[in-house]
Short mmCIF file of C-alpha atoms in Angstrom, two decimals:
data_model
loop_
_atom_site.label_atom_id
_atom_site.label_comp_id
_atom_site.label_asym_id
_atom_site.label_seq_id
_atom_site.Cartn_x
_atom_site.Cartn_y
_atom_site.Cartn_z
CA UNK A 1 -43.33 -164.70 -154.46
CA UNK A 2 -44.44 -166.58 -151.48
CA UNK A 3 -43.95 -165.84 -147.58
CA UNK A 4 -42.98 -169.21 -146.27
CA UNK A 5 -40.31 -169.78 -144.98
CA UNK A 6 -37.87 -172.82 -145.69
CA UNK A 7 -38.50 -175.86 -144.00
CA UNK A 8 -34.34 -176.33 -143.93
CA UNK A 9 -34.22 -173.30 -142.05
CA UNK A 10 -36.94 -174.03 -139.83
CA UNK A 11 -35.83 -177.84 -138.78
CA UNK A 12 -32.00 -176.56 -138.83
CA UNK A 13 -32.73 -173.67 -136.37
CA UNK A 14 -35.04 -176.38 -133.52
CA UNK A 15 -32.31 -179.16 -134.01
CA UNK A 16 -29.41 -176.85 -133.42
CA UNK A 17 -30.00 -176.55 -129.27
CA UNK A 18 -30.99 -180.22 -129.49
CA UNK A 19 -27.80 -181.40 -130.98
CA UNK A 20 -26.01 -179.09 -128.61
CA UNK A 21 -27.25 -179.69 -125.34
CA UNK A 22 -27.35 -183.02 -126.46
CA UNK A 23 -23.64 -183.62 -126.84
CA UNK A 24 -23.56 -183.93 -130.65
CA UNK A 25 -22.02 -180.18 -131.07
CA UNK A 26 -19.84 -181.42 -134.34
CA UNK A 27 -22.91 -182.64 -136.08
CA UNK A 28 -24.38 -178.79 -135.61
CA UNK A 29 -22.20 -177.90 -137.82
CA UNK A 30 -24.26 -178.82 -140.57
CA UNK A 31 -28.17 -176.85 -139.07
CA UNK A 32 -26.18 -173.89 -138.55
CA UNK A 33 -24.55 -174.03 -142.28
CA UNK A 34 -28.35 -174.35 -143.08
CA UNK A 35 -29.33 -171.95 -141.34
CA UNK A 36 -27.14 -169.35 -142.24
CA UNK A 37 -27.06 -169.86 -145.90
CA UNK A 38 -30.97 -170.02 -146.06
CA UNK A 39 -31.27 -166.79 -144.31
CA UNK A 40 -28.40 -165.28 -146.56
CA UNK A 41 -30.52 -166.45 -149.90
CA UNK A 42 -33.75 -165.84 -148.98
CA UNK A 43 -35.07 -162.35 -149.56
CA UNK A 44 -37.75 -162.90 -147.40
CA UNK A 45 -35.99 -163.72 -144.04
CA UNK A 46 -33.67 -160.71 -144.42
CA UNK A 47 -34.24 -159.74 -140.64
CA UNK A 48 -32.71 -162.73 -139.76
CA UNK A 49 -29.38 -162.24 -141.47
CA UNK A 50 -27.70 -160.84 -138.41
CA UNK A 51 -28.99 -163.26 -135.93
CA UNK A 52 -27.68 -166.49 -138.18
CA UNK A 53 -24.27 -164.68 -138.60
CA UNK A 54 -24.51 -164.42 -134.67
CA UNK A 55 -25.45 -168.14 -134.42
CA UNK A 56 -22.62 -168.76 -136.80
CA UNK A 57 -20.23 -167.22 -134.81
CA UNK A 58 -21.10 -168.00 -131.90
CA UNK A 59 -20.82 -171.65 -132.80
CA UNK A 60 -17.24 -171.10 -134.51
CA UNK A 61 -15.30 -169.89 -131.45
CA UNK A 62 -15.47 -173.33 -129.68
CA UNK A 63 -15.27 -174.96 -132.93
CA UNK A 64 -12.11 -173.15 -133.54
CA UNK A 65 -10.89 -173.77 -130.09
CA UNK A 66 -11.44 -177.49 -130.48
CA UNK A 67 -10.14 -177.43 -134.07
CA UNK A 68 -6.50 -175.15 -132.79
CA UNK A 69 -6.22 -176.36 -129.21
CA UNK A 70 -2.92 -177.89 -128.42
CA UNK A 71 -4.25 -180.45 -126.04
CA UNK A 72 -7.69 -181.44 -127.96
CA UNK A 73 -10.26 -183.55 -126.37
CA UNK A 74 -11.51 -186.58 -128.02
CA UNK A 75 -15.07 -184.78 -129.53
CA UNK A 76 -15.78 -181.02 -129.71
CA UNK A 77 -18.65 -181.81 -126.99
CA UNK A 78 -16.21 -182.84 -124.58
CA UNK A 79 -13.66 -179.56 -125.58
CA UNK A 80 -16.69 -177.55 -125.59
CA UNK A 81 -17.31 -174.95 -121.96
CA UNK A 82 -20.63 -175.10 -120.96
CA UNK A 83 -21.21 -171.86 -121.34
CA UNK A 84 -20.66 -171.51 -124.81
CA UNK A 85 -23.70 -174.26 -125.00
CA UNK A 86 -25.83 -171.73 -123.42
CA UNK A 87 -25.02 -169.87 -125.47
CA UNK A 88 -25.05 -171.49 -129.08
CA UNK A 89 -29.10 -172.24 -127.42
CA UNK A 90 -29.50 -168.76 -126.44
CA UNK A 91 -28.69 -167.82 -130.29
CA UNK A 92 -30.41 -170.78 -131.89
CA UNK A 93 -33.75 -169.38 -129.58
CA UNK A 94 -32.70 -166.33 -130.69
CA UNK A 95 -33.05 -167.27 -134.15
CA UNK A 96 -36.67 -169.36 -133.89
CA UNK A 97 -37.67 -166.13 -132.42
CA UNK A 98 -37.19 -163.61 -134.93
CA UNK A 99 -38.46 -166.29 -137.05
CA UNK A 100 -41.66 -167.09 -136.07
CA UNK A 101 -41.62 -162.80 -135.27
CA UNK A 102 -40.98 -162.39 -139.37
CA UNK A 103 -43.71 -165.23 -140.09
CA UNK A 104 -46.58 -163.90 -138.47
CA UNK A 105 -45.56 -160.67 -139.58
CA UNK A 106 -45.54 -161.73 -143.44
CA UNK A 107 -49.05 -161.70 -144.79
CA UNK A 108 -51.07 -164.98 -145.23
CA UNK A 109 -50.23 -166.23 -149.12
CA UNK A 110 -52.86 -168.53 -150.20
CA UNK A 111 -52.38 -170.86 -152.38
CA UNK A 112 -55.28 -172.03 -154.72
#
């Protein structure tokens, strides 16, 4: 079995904060999907579980805001309060964190 971790869950967890801070918060849906499902599959980036469900729901409450709000604002960036973009980031760090803790933890696998 090898050590690596996904590429979708690495590129998902960096563009996450990107998309975020960079007023595309609906298209986030999709990195944190990523993310979440390809820590919940992958046996190897168990420690992670519990900070992608935090990313996840920390990204849901002003999604669900936006999605229920009686007096919606055109985009979900525009609905969104900033501090729930701090912290969506915070999580997202959060996340690359415990990655790149769990990879340099894992031993080196080469491959011949």
């Amino acid at each position: 079995m090898s050590a690596r971790t996904p590429k979708s869950v690495l590129i998902s967890a960096w563009s996450v904060p990107v998309l975020v801070i960079g007023q595309f918060s609906m298209l986030a849906v999709v990195p944190v999907a990523l993310v979440l499902i390809g820590t919940l599959r992958t046996a190897s980036l168990r420690p992670l579980r519990w900070w992608s469900i935090a990313l996840a729901a920390v990204y849901a409450v002003p999604l669900a805001l936006w999605v229920i709000g009686p007096d919606r604002a055109p985009s979900l960036s525009k609905d969104m309060a900033p501090i729930f973009v701090w912290l969506i980031s915070a999580a997202a760090v959060a996340v690359l964190a415990a990655l790149y803790a769990v990879r340099r933890r894992s031993p080196a696998v080469v491959e011949a």
